[in-house]
Structure formats: C-alpha cells, structure tokens
C-alpha cells in the first residue's frame, strides 16, 4: 500500500458505523495513517481495531509503502 491507495470494504464487515473504505494517507518509517470512510483519520503503529469489527495490522513499513493485514475483530 502507498499513499492514495483505497481498500474497499464489503458488506461482510458488520461495523457500526459502517466501514466502506480505507484510504492510505501516509506511510512513515514507523506508522501508517489511514482515513476510514466514516470520516475518522488515525495513525496506526502496530495494529488497531476499527468500530469493534475490523482489525488492521501493519506487517511491514519501508520506502513509503506498507504491507498490512485486515481481519475480522
């Protein structure tokens, strides 16, 4: 993932409020900044659970790119 990339989230994620997409805003050497479709922007250093429904874990950050893992919460 790199800044500007968008991940579309399907209806299988039952979050309230609904998460329909994640947009990568920035990838730093130690953290990833994303915007969640509901308007929330957050910086992730390791992992985060969004709306008690979706886990986002950063697996690798280097050279302005990120490898992430999405999984159900």
PDB file of N, CA, C and O in Angstrom:
ATOM      1  N   UNK A   1       0.840  -1.158   0.000  1.00  0.00           N
ATOM      2  CA  UNK A   1       0.000   0.000   0.000  1.00  0.00           C
ATOM      3  C   UNK A   1       0.897   1.235   0.000  1.00  0.00           C
ATOM      4  O   UNK A   1       1.951   1.241   0.609  1.00  0.00           O
ATOM      5  N   UNK A   2       0.399   2.267  -0.664  1.00  0.00           N
ATOM      6  CA  UNK A   2       1.106   3.544  -0.673  1.00  0.00           C
ATOM      7  C   UNK A   2       0.076   4.660  -0.555  1.00  0.00           C
ATOM      8  O   UNK A   2      -1.126   4.416  -0.738  1.00  0.00           O
ATOM      9  N   UNK A   3       0.504   5.877  -0.233  1.00  0.00           N
ATOM     10  CA  UNK A   3      -0.455   6.967  -0.102  1.00  0.00           C
ATOM     11  C   UNK A   3      -1.334   7.101  -1.352  1.00  0.00           C
ATOM     12  O   UNK A   3      -0.854   6.999  -2.475  1.00  0.00           O
ATOM     13  N   UNK A   4      -2.624   7.281  -1.122  1.00  0.00           N
ATOM     14  CA  UNK A   4      -3.601   7.384  -2.206  1.00  0.00           C
ATOM     15  C   UNK A   4      -4.324   6.088  -2.502  1.00  0.00           C
ATOM     16  O   UNK A   4      -5.384   6.100  -3.128  1.00  0.00           O
ATOM     17  N   UNK A   5      -3.778   4.959  -2.060  1.00  0.00           N
ATOM     18  CA  UNK A   5      -4.447   3.675  -2.290  1.00  0.00           C
ATOM     19  C   UNK A   5      -5.717   3.590  -1.456  1.00  0.00           C
ATOM     20  O   UNK A   5      -5.772   4.079  -0.330  1.00  0.00           O
ATOM     21  N   UNK A   6      -6.744   2.973  -2.040  1.00  0.00           N
ATOM     22  CA  UNK A   6      -8.031   2.803  -1.371  1.00  0.00           C
ATOM     23  C   UNK A   6      -8.355   1.316  -1.312  1.00  0.00           C
ATOM     24  O   UNK A   6      -8.219   0.604  -2.310  1.00  0.00           O
ATOM     25  N   UNK A   7      -8.777   0.858  -0.142  1.00  0.00           N
ATOM     26  CA  UNK A   7      -9.235  -0.519   0.029  1.00  0.00           C
ATOM     27  C   UNK A   7     -10.743  -0.455   0.235  1.00  0.00           C
ATOM     28  O   UNK A   7     -11.222   0.196   1.165  1.00  0.00           O
ATOM     29  N   UNK A   8     -11.485  -1.083  -0.632  1.00  0.00           N
ATOM     30  CA  UNK A   8     -12.943  -1.140  -0.498  1.00  0.00           C
ATOM     31  C   UNK A   8     -13.294  -2.267   0.470  1.00  0.00           C
ATOM     32  O   UNK A   8     -12.763  -3.370   0.370  1.00  0.00           O
ATOM     33  N   UNK A   9     -14.188  -2.002   1.397  1.00  0.00           N
ATOM     34  CA  UNK A   9     -14.610  -2.981   2.389  1.00  0.00           C
ATOM     35  C   UNK A   9     -16.026  -3.421   2.046  1.00  0.00           C
ATOM     36  O   UNK A   9     -16.920  -2.589   1.907  1.00  0.00           O
ATOM     37  N   UNK A  10     -16.230  -4.720   1.901  1.00  0.00           N
ATOM     38  CA  UNK A  10     -17.531  -5.266   1.518  1.00  0.00           C
ATOM     39  C   UNK A  10     -18.508  -5.331   2.676  1.00  0.00           C
ATOM     40  O   UNK A  10     -18.186  -5.020   3.823  1.00  0.00           O
ATOM     41  N   UNK A  11     -19.698  -5.765   2.370  1.00  0.00           N
ATOM     42  CA  UNK A  11     -20.782  -5.850   3.349  1.00  0.00           C
ATOM     43  C   UNK A  11     -20.561  -6.926   4.402  1.00  0.00           C
ATOM     44  O   UNK A  11     -21.283  -6.973   5.385  1.00  0.00           O
ATOM     45  N   UNK A  12     -19.568  -7.808   4.206  1.00  0.00           N
ATOM     46  CA  UNK A  12     -19.321  -8.861   5.189  1.00  0.00           C
ATOM     47  C   UNK A  12     -18.786  -8.298   6.500  1.00  0.00           C
ATOM     48  O   UNK A  12     -18.874  -8.946   7.531  1.00  0.00           O
ATOM     49  N   UNK A  13     -18.252  -7.073   6.493  1.00  0.00           N
ATOM     50  CA  UNK A  13     -17.791  -6.429   7.722  1.00  0.00           C
ATOM     51  C   UNK A  13     -18.982  -5.687   8.323  1.00  0.00           C
ATOM     52  O   UNK A  13     -19.481  -4.735   7.757  1.00  0.00           O
ATOM     53  N   UNK A  14     -19.444  -6.158   9.466  1.00  0.00           N
ATOM     54  CA  UNK A  14     -20.627  -5.599  10.132  1.00  0.00           C
ATOM     55  C   UNK A  14     -20.188  -4.585  11.184  1.00  0.00           C
ATOM     56  O   UNK A  14     -20.113  -4.894  12.368  1.00  0.00           O
ATOM     57  N   UNK A  15     -19.860  -3.393  10.749  1.00  0.00           N
ATOM     58  CA  UNK A  15     -19.397  -2.346  11.648  1.00  0.00           C
ATOM     59  C   UNK A  15     -20.461  -1.269  11.803  1.00  0.00           C
ATOM     60  O   UNK A  15     -21.230  -1.002  10.889  1.00  0.00           O
ATOM     61  N   UNK A  16     -20.487  -0.650  12.990  1.00  0.00           N
ATOM     62  CA  UNK A  16     -21.371   0.477  13.228  1.00  0.00           C
ATOM     63  C   UNK A  16     -20.529   1.601  13.818  1.00  0.00           C
ATOM     64  O   UNK A  16     -19.989   1.440  14.908  1.00  0.00           O
ATOM     65  N   UNK A  17     -20.388   2.724  13.114  1.00  0.00           N
ATOM     66  CA  UNK A  17     -20.902   2.970  11.776  1.00  0.00           C
ATOM     67  C   UNK A  17     -20.173   2.116  10.746  1.00  0.00           C
ATOM     68  O   UNK A  17     -19.075   1.641  10.985  1.00  0.00           O
ATOM     69  N   UNK A  18     -20.823   1.963   9.606  1.00  0.00           N
ATOM     70  CA  UNK A  18     -20.324   1.126   8.514  1.00  0.00           C
ATOM     71  C   UNK A  18     -18.957   1.618   8.028  1.00  0.00           C
ATOM     72  O   UNK A  18     -18.718   2.805   7.952  1.00  0.00           O
ATOM     73  N   UNK A  19     -18.095   0.665   7.723  1.00  0.00           N
ATOM     74  CA  UNK A  19     -16.804   0.965   7.101  1.00  0.00           C
ATOM     75  C   UNK A  19     -16.901   0.489   5.653  1.00  0.00           C
ATOM     76  O   UNK A  19     -17.022  -0.709   5.403  1.00  0.00           O
ATOM     77  N   UNK A  20     -16.875   1.413   4.714  1.00  0.00           N
ATOM     78  CA  UNK A  20     -16.958   1.021   3.309  1.00  0.00           C
ATOM     79  C   UNK A  20     -15.609   1.106   2.601  1.00  0.00           C
ATOM     80  O   UNK A  20     -15.414   0.489   1.557  1.00  0.00           O
ATOM     81  N   UNK A  21     -14.661   1.886   3.169  1.00  0.00           N
ATOM     82  CA  UNK A  21     -13.351   2.009   2.528  1.00  0.00           C
ATOM     83  C   UNK A  21     -12.317   2.532   3.513  1.00  0.00           C
ATOM     84  O   UNK A  21     -12.648   3.210   4.484  1.00  0.00           O
ATOM     85  N   UNK A  22     -11.075   2.207   3.223  1.00  0.00           N
ATOM     86  CA  UNK A  22      -9.920   2.760   3.926  1.00  0.00           C
ATOM     87  C   UNK A  22      -9.043   3.425   2.883  1.00  0.00           C
ATOM     88  O   UNK A  22      -8.764   2.828   1.838  1.00  0.00           O
ATOM     89  N   UNK A  23      -8.610   4.640   3.145  1.00  0.00           N
ATOM     90  CA  UNK A  23      -7.718   5.344   2.232  1.00  0.00           C
ATOM     91  C   UNK A  23      -6.391   5.581   2.943  1.00  0.00           C
ATOM     92  O   UNK A  23      -6.374   6.115   4.057  1.00  0.00           O
ATOM     93  N   UNK A  24      -5.296   5.190   2.302  1.00  0.00           N
ATOM     94  CA  UNK A  24      -3.966   5.399   2.873  1.00  0.00           C
ATOM     95  C   UNK A  24      -3.575   6.854   2.631  1.00  0.00           C
ATOM     96  O   UNK A  24      -3.555   7.320   1.490  1.00  0.00           O
ATOM     97  N   UNK A  25      -3.298   7.580   3.715  1.00  0.00           N
ATOM     98  CA  UNK A  25      -2.899   8.980   3.602  1.00  0.00           C
ATOM     99  C   UNK A  25      -1.387   9.152   3.649  1.00  0.00           C
ATOM    100  O   UNK A  25      -0.835  10.002   2.949  1.00  0.00           O
ATOM    101  N   UNK A  26      -0.713   8.352   4.493  1.00  0.00           N
ATOM    102  CA  UNK A  26       0.728   8.495   4.641  1.00  0.00           C
ATOM    103  C   UNK A  26       1.324   7.189   5.152  1.00  0.00           C
ATOM    104  O   UNK A  26       0.689   6.488   5.935  1.00  0.00           O
ATOM    105  N   UNK A  27       2.525   6.899   4.692  1.00  0.00           N
ATOM    106  CA  UNK A  27       3.278   5.752   5.206  1.00  0.00           C
ATOM    107  C   UNK A  27       4.623   6.278   5.673  1.00  0.00           C
ATOM    108  O   UNK A  27       5.414   6.783   4.878  1.00  0.00           O
ATOM    109  N   UNK A  28       4.852   6.195   6.967  1.00  0.00           N
ATOM    110  CA  UNK A  28       6.115   6.629   7.545  1.00  0.00           C
ATOM    111  C   UNK A  28       6.960   5.431   7.914  1.00  0.00           C
ATOM    112  O   UNK A  28       6.551   4.285   7.733  1.00  0.00           O
ATOM    113  N   UNK A  29       8.137   5.674   8.460  1.00  0.00           N
ATOM    114  CA  UNK A  29       9.023   4.566   8.820  1.00  0.00           C
ATOM    115  C   UNK A  29       8.509   3.722   9.986  1.00  0.00           C
ATOM    116  O   UNK A  29       8.910   2.569  10.128  1.00  0.00           O
ATOM    117  N   UNK A  30       7.604   4.289  10.809  1.00  0.00           N
ATOM    118  CA  UNK A  30       7.114   3.549  11.977  1.00  0.00           C
ATOM    119  C   UNK A  30       5.601   3.506  12.085  1.00  0.00           C
ATOM    120  O   UNK A  30       5.070   2.874  13.007  1.00  0.00           O
ATOM    121  N   UNK A  31       4.884   4.176  11.164  1.00  0.00           N
ATOM    122  CA  UNK A  31       3.426   4.206  11.277  1.00  0.00           C
ATOM    123  C   UNK A  31       2.769   4.432   9.923  1.00  0.00           C
ATOM    124  O   UNK A  31       3.404   4.853   8.966  1.00  0.00           O
ATOM    125  N   UNK A  32       1.482   4.143   9.903  1.00  0.00           N
ATOM    126  CA  UNK A  32       0.638   4.261   8.712  1.00  0.00           C
ATOM    127  C   UNK A  32      -0.551   5.132   9.100  1.00  0.00           C
ATOM    128  O   UNK A  32      -1.161   4.912  10.146  1.00  0.00           O
ATOM    129  N   UNK A  33      -0.885   6.129   8.275  1.00  0.00           N
ATOM    130  CA  UNK A  33      -2.047   6.977   8.540  1.00  0.00           C
ATOM    131  C   UNK A  33      -3.111   6.663   7.504  1.00  0.00           C
ATOM    132  O   UNK A  33      -2.839   6.669   6.299  1.00  0.00           O
ATOM    133  N   UNK A  34      -4.314   6.347   7.992  1.00  0.00           N
ATOM    134  CA  UNK A  34      -5.427   5.997   7.105  1.00  0.00           C
ATOM    135  C   UNK A  34      -6.656   6.829   7.448  1.00  0.00           C
ATOM    136  O   UNK A  34      -6.827   7.272   8.579  1.00  0.00           O
ATOM    137  N   UNK A  35      -7.509   7.020   6.453  1.00  0.00           N
ATOM    138  CA  UNK A  35      -8.813   7.636   6.648  1.00  0.00           C
ATOM    139  C   UNK A  35      -9.842   6.536   6.473  1.00  0.00           C
ATOM    140  O   UNK A  35      -9.820   5.813   5.485  1.00  0.00           O
ATOM    141  N   UNK A  36     -10.731   6.430   7.450  1.00  0.00           N
ATOM    142  CA  UNK A  36     -11.803   5.442   7.405  1.00  0.00           C
ATOM    143  C   UNK A  36     -13.035   6.127   6.858  1.00  0.00           C
ATOM    144  O   UNK A  36     -13.326   7.277   7.212  1.00  0.00           O
ATOM    145  N   UNK A  37     -13.790   5.460   6.004  1.00  0.00           N
ATOM    146  CA  UNK A  37     -14.904   6.046   5.270  1.00  0.00           C
ATOM    147  C   UNK A  37     -15.843   6.900   6.101  1.00  0.00           C
ATOM    148  O   UNK A  37     -16.450   7.822   5.590  1.00  0.00           O
ATOM    149  N   UNK A  38     -15.975   6.627   7.374  1.00  0.00           N
ATOM    150  CA  UNK A  38     -16.866   7.409   8.227  1.00  0.00           C
ATOM    151  C   UNK A  38     -16.321   8.786   8.565  1.00  0.00           C
ATOM    152  O   UNK A  38     -16.972   9.562   9.246  1.00  0.00           O
ATOM    153  N   UNK A  39     -15.104   9.105   8.123  1.00  0.00           N
ATOM    154  CA  UNK A  39     -14.536  10.410   8.366  1.00  0.00           C
ATOM    155  C   UNK A  39     -13.414  10.423   9.383  1.00  0.00           C
ATOM    156  O   UNK A  39     -12.769  11.435   9.595  1.00  0.00           O
ATOM    157  N   UNK A  40     -13.163   9.294  10.031  1.00  0.00           N
ATOM    158  CA  UNK A  40     -12.110   9.233  11.042  1.00  0.00           C
ATOM    159  C   UNK A  40     -10.747   9.028  10.384  1.00  0.00           C
ATOM    160  O   UNK A  40     -10.600   8.215   9.474  1.00  0.00           O
ATOM    161  N   UNK A  41      -9.764   9.784  10.832  1.00  0.00           N
ATOM    162  CA  UNK A  41      -8.385   9.592  10.403  1.00  0.00           C
ATOM    163  C   UNK A  41      -7.593   9.122  11.611  1.00  0.00           C
ATOM    164  O   UNK A  41      -7.737   9.669  12.704  1.00  0.00           O
ATOM    165  N   UNK A  42      -6.771   8.084  11.403  1.00  0.00           N
ATOM    166  CA  UNK A  42      -5.995   7.545  12.513  1.00  0.00           C
ATOM    167  C   UNK A  42      -4.608   7.128  12.038  1.00  0.00           C
ATOM    168  O   UNK A  42      -4.423   6.788  10.873  1.00  0.00           O
ATOM    169  N   UNK A  43      -3.678   7.169  12.954  1.00  0.00           N
ATOM    170  CA  UNK A  43      -2.324   6.702  12.692  1.00  0.00           C
ATOM    171  C   UNK A  43      -2.136   5.377  13.420  1.00  0.00           C
ATOM    172  O   UNK A  43      -2.441   5.269  14.605  1.00  0.00           O
ATOM    173  N   UNK A  44      -1.652   4.389  12.686  1.00  0.00           N
ATOM    174  CA  UNK A  44      -1.512   3.042  13.210  1.00  0.00           C
ATOM    175  C   UNK A  44      -0.032   2.709  13.344  1.00  0.00           C
ATOM    176  O   UNK A  44       0.725   2.825  12.395  1.00  0.00           O
ATOM    177  N   UNK A  45       0.355   2.301  14.539  1.00  0.00           N
ATOM    178  CA  UNK A  45       1.712   1.845  14.796  1.00  0.00           C
ATOM    179  C   UNK A  45       1.590   0.458  15.403  1.00  0.00           C
ATOM    180  O   UNK A  45       1.465   0.304  16.604  1.00  0.00           O
ATOM    181  N   UNK A  46       1.538  -0.538  14.576  1.00  0.00           N
ATOM    182  CA  UNK A  46       1.358  -1.922  15.028  1.00  0.00           C
ATOM    183  C   UNK A  46       0.010  -2.459  14.613  1.00  0.00           C
ATOM    184  O   UNK A  46      -0.105  -3.208  13.668  1.00  0.00           O
ATOM    185  N   UNK A  47      -1.058  -2.024  15.302  1.00  0.00           N
ATOM    186  CA  UNK A  47      -2.385  -2.523  14.967  1.00  0.00           C
ATOM    187  C   UNK A  47      -3.475  -1.697  15.610  1.00  0.00           C
ATOM    188  O   UNK A  47      -3.232  -0.935  16.550  1.00  0.00           O
ATOM    189  N   UNK A  48      -4.673  -1.846  15.079  1.00  0.00           N
ATOM    190  CA  UNK A  48      -5.840  -1.124  15.580  1.00  0.00           C
ATOM    191  C   UNK A  48      -7.090  -1.941  15.256  1.00  0.00           C
ATOM    192  O   UNK A  48      -7.127  -2.670  14.259  1.00  0.00           O
ATOM    193  N   UNK A  49      -8.108  -1.819  16.106  1.00  0.00           N
ATOM    194  CA  UNK A  49      -9.415  -2.395  15.826  1.00  0.00           C
ATOM    195  C   UNK A  49     -10.366  -1.237  15.542  1.00  0.00           C
ATOM    196  O   UNK A  49     -10.475  -0.313  16.345  1.00  0.00           O
ATOM    197  N   UNK A  50     -11.030  -1.300  14.398  1.00  0.00           N
ATOM    198  CA  UNK A  50     -11.928  -0.228  13.979  1.00  0.00           C
ATOM    199  C   UNK A  50     -13.381  -0.634  14.171  1.00  0.00           C
ATOM    200  O   UNK A  50     -13.796  -1.693  13.681  1.00  0.00           O
ATOM    201  N   UNK A  51     -14.130   0.189  14.885  1.00  0.00           N
ATOM    202  CA  UNK A  51     -15.571   0.015  15.103  1.00  0.00           C
ATOM    203  C   UNK A  51     -15.915  -1.377  15.628  1.00  0.00           C
ATOM    204  O   UNK A  51     -16.962  -1.924  15.289  1.00  0.00           O
ATOM    205  N   UNK A  52     -15.029  -1.952  16.437  1.00  0.00           N
ATOM    206  CA  UNK A  52     -15.244  -3.285  17.014  1.00  0.00           C
ATOM    207  C   UNK A  52     -15.538  -4.353  15.961  1.00  0.00           C
ATOM    208  O   UNK A  52     -16.183  -5.355  16.255  1.00  0.00           O
ATOM    209  N   UNK A  53     -15.074  -4.141  14.725  1.00  0.00           N
ATOM    210  CA  UNK A  53     -15.415  -5.066  13.651  1.00  0.00           C
ATOM    211  C   UNK A  53     -14.240  -5.470  12.766  1.00  0.00           C
ATOM    212  O   UNK A  53     -14.255  -6.551  12.187  1.00  0.00           O
ATOM    213  N   UNK A  54     -13.228  -4.608  12.637  1.00  0.00           N
ATOM    214  CA  UNK A  54     -12.167  -4.863  11.668  1.00  0.00           C
ATOM    215  C   UNK A  54     -10.812  -4.536  12.277  1.00  0.00           C
ATOM    216  O   UNK A  54     -10.608  -3.438  12.801  1.00  0.00           O
ATOM    217  N   UNK A  55      -9.905  -5.513  12.230  1.00  0.00           N
ATOM    218  CA  UNK A  55      -8.526  -5.305  12.694  1.00  0.00           C
ATOM    219  C   UNK A  55      -7.646  -4.914  11.516  1.00  0.00           C
ATOM    220  O   UNK A  55      -7.752  -5.504  10.439  1.00  0.00           O
ATOM    221  N   UNK A  56      -6.776  -3.941  11.740  1.00  0.00           N
ATOM    222  CA  UNK A  56      -5.764  -3.568  10.762  1.00  0.00           C
ATOM    223  C   UNK A  56      -4.424  -3.679  11.467  1.00  0.00           C
ATOM    224  O   UNK A  56      -4.197  -3.032  12.487  1.00  0.00           O
ATOM    225  N   UNK A  57      -3.552  -4.538  10.937  1.00  0.00           N
ATOM    226  CA  UNK A  57      -2.209  -4.719  11.487  1.00  0.00           C
ATOM    227  C   UNK A  57      -1.181  -4.329  10.438  1.00  0.00           C
ATOM    228  O   UNK A  57      -1.311  -4.717   9.270  1.00  0.00           O
ATOM    229  N   UNK A  58      -0.179  -3.552  10.855  1.00  0.00           N
ATOM    230  CA  UNK A  58       0.907  -3.225   9.940  1.00  0.00           C
ATOM    231  C   UNK A  58       1.964  -4.316  10.060  1.00  0.00           C
ATOM    232  O   UNK A  58       2.447  -4.613  11.149  1.00  0.00           O
ATOM    233  N   UNK A  59       2.292  -4.936   8.946  1.00  0.00           N
ATOM    234  CA  UNK A  59       3.266  -6.029   8.932  1.00  0.00           C
ATOM    235  C   UNK A  59       4.656  -5.547   8.542  1.00  0.00           C
ATOM    236  O   UNK A  59       5.660  -6.071   9.025  1.00  0.00           O
ATOM    237  N   UNK A  60       4.708  -4.538   7.634  1.00  0.00           N
ATOM    238  CA  UNK A  60       5.997  -4.028   7.166  1.00  0.00           C
ATOM    239  C   UNK A  60       5.802  -2.606   6.649  1.00  0.00           C
ATOM    240  O   UNK A  60       4.876  -2.332   5.902  1.00  0.00           O
ATOM    241  N   UNK A  61       6.698  -1.715   7.053  1.00  0.00           N
ATOM    242  CA  UNK A  61       6.690  -0.324   6.602  1.00  0.00           C
ATOM    243  C   UNK A  61       8.089   0.028   6.126  1.00  0.00           C
ATOM    244  O   UNK A  61       9.052  -0.095   6.884  1.00  0.00           O
ATOM    245  N   UNK A  62       8.218   0.444   4.856  1.00  0.00           N
ATOM    246  CA  UNK A  62       9.525   0.836   4.329  1.00  0.00           C
ATOM    247  C   UNK A  62       9.346   1.561   3.000  1.00  0.00           C
ATOM    248  O   UNK A  62       8.450   1.236   2.210  1.00  0.00           O
ATOM    249  N   UNK A  63      10.182   2.541   2.768  1.00  0.00           N
ATOM    250  CA  UNK A  63      10.242   3.254   1.489  1.00  0.00           C
ATOM    251  C   UNK A  63       8.889   3.799   1.045  1.00  0.00           C
ATOM    252  O   UNK A  63       8.552   3.761  -0.137  1.00  0.00           O
ATOM    253  N   UNK A  64       8.095   4.301   1.997  1.00  0.00           N
ATOM    254  CA  UNK A  64       6.806   4.894   1.655  1.00  0.00           C
ATOM    255  C   UNK A  64       5.727   3.894   1.290  1.00  0.00           C
ATOM    256  O   UNK A  64       4.696   4.252   0.732  1.00  0.00           O
ATOM    257  N   UNK A  65       5.954   2.630   1.603  1.00  0.00           N
ATOM    258  CA  UNK A  65       4.982   1.574   1.314  1.00  0.00           C
ATOM    259  C   UNK A  65       4.719   0.751   2.562  1.00  0.00           C
ATOM    260  O   UNK A  65       5.570   0.641   3.436  1.00  0.00           O
ATOM    261  N   UNK A  66       3.518   0.160   2.603  1.00  0.00           N
ATOM    262  CA  UNK A  66       3.130  -0.635   3.767  1.00  0.00           C
ATOM    263  C   UNK A  66       2.553  -1.968   3.316  1.00  0.00           C
ATOM    264  O   UNK A  66       1.873  -2.044   2.298  1.00  0.00           O
ATOM    265  N   UNK A  67       2.820  -2.983   4.110  1.00  0.00           N
ATOM    266  CA  UNK A  67       2.137  -4.268   3.976  1.00  0.00           C
ATOM    267  C   UNK A  67       1.245  -4.375   5.200  1.00  0.00           C
ATOM    268  O   UNK A  67       1.733  -4.241   6.339  1.00  0.00           O
ATOM    269  N   UNK A  68      -0.053  -4.575   4.964  1.00  0.00           N
ATOM    270  CA  UNK A  68      -0.989  -4.635   6.071  1.00  0.00           C
ATOM    271  C   UNK A  68      -1.781  -5.943   6.024  1.00  0.00           C
ATOM    272  O   UNK A  68      -1.807  -6.623   4.995  1.00  0.00           O
ATOM    273  N   UNK A  69      -2.410  -6.242   7.155  1.00  0.00           N
ATOM    274  CA  UNK A  69      -3.297  -7.405   7.235  1.00  0.00           C
ATOM    275  C   UNK A  69      -4.620  -6.906   7.794  1.00  0.00           C
ATOM    276  O   UNK A  69      -4.654  -6.261   8.850  1.00  0.00           O
ATOM    277  N   UNK A  70      -5.716  -7.218   7.105  1.00  0.00           N
ATOM    278  CA  UNK A  70      -7.065  -6.931   7.583  1.00  0.00           C
ATOM    279  C   UNK A  70      -7.704  -8.242   8.005  1.00  0.00           C
ATOM    280  O   UNK A  70      -7.598  -9.237   7.300  1.00  0.00           O
ATOM    281  N   UNK A  71      -8.385  -8.237   9.162  1.00  0.00           N
ATOM    282  CA  UNK A  71      -9.056  -9.434   9.648  1.00  0.00           C
ATOM    283  C   UNK A  71     -10.251  -9.035  10.490  1.00  0.00           C
ATOM    284  O   UNK A  71     -10.308  -7.920  11.014  1.00  0.00           O
ATOM    285  N   UNK A  72     -11.223  -9.956  10.644  1.00  0.00           N
ATOM    286  CA  UNK A  72     -12.372  -9.643  11.497  1.00  0.00           C
ATOM    287  C   UNK A  72     -11.932  -9.470  12.952  1.00  0.00           C
ATOM    288  O   UNK A  72     -10.995 -10.114  13.400  1.00  0.00           O
ATOM    289  N   UNK A  73     -12.617  -8.592  13.651  1.00  0.00           N
ATOM    290  CA  UNK A  73     -12.292  -8.360  15.076  1.00  0.00           C
ATOM    291  C   UNK A  73     -12.917  -9.448  15.924  1.00  0.00           C
ATOM    292  O   UNK A  73     -13.867 -10.062  15.575  1.00  0.00           O
TER     293      UNK A  73
END
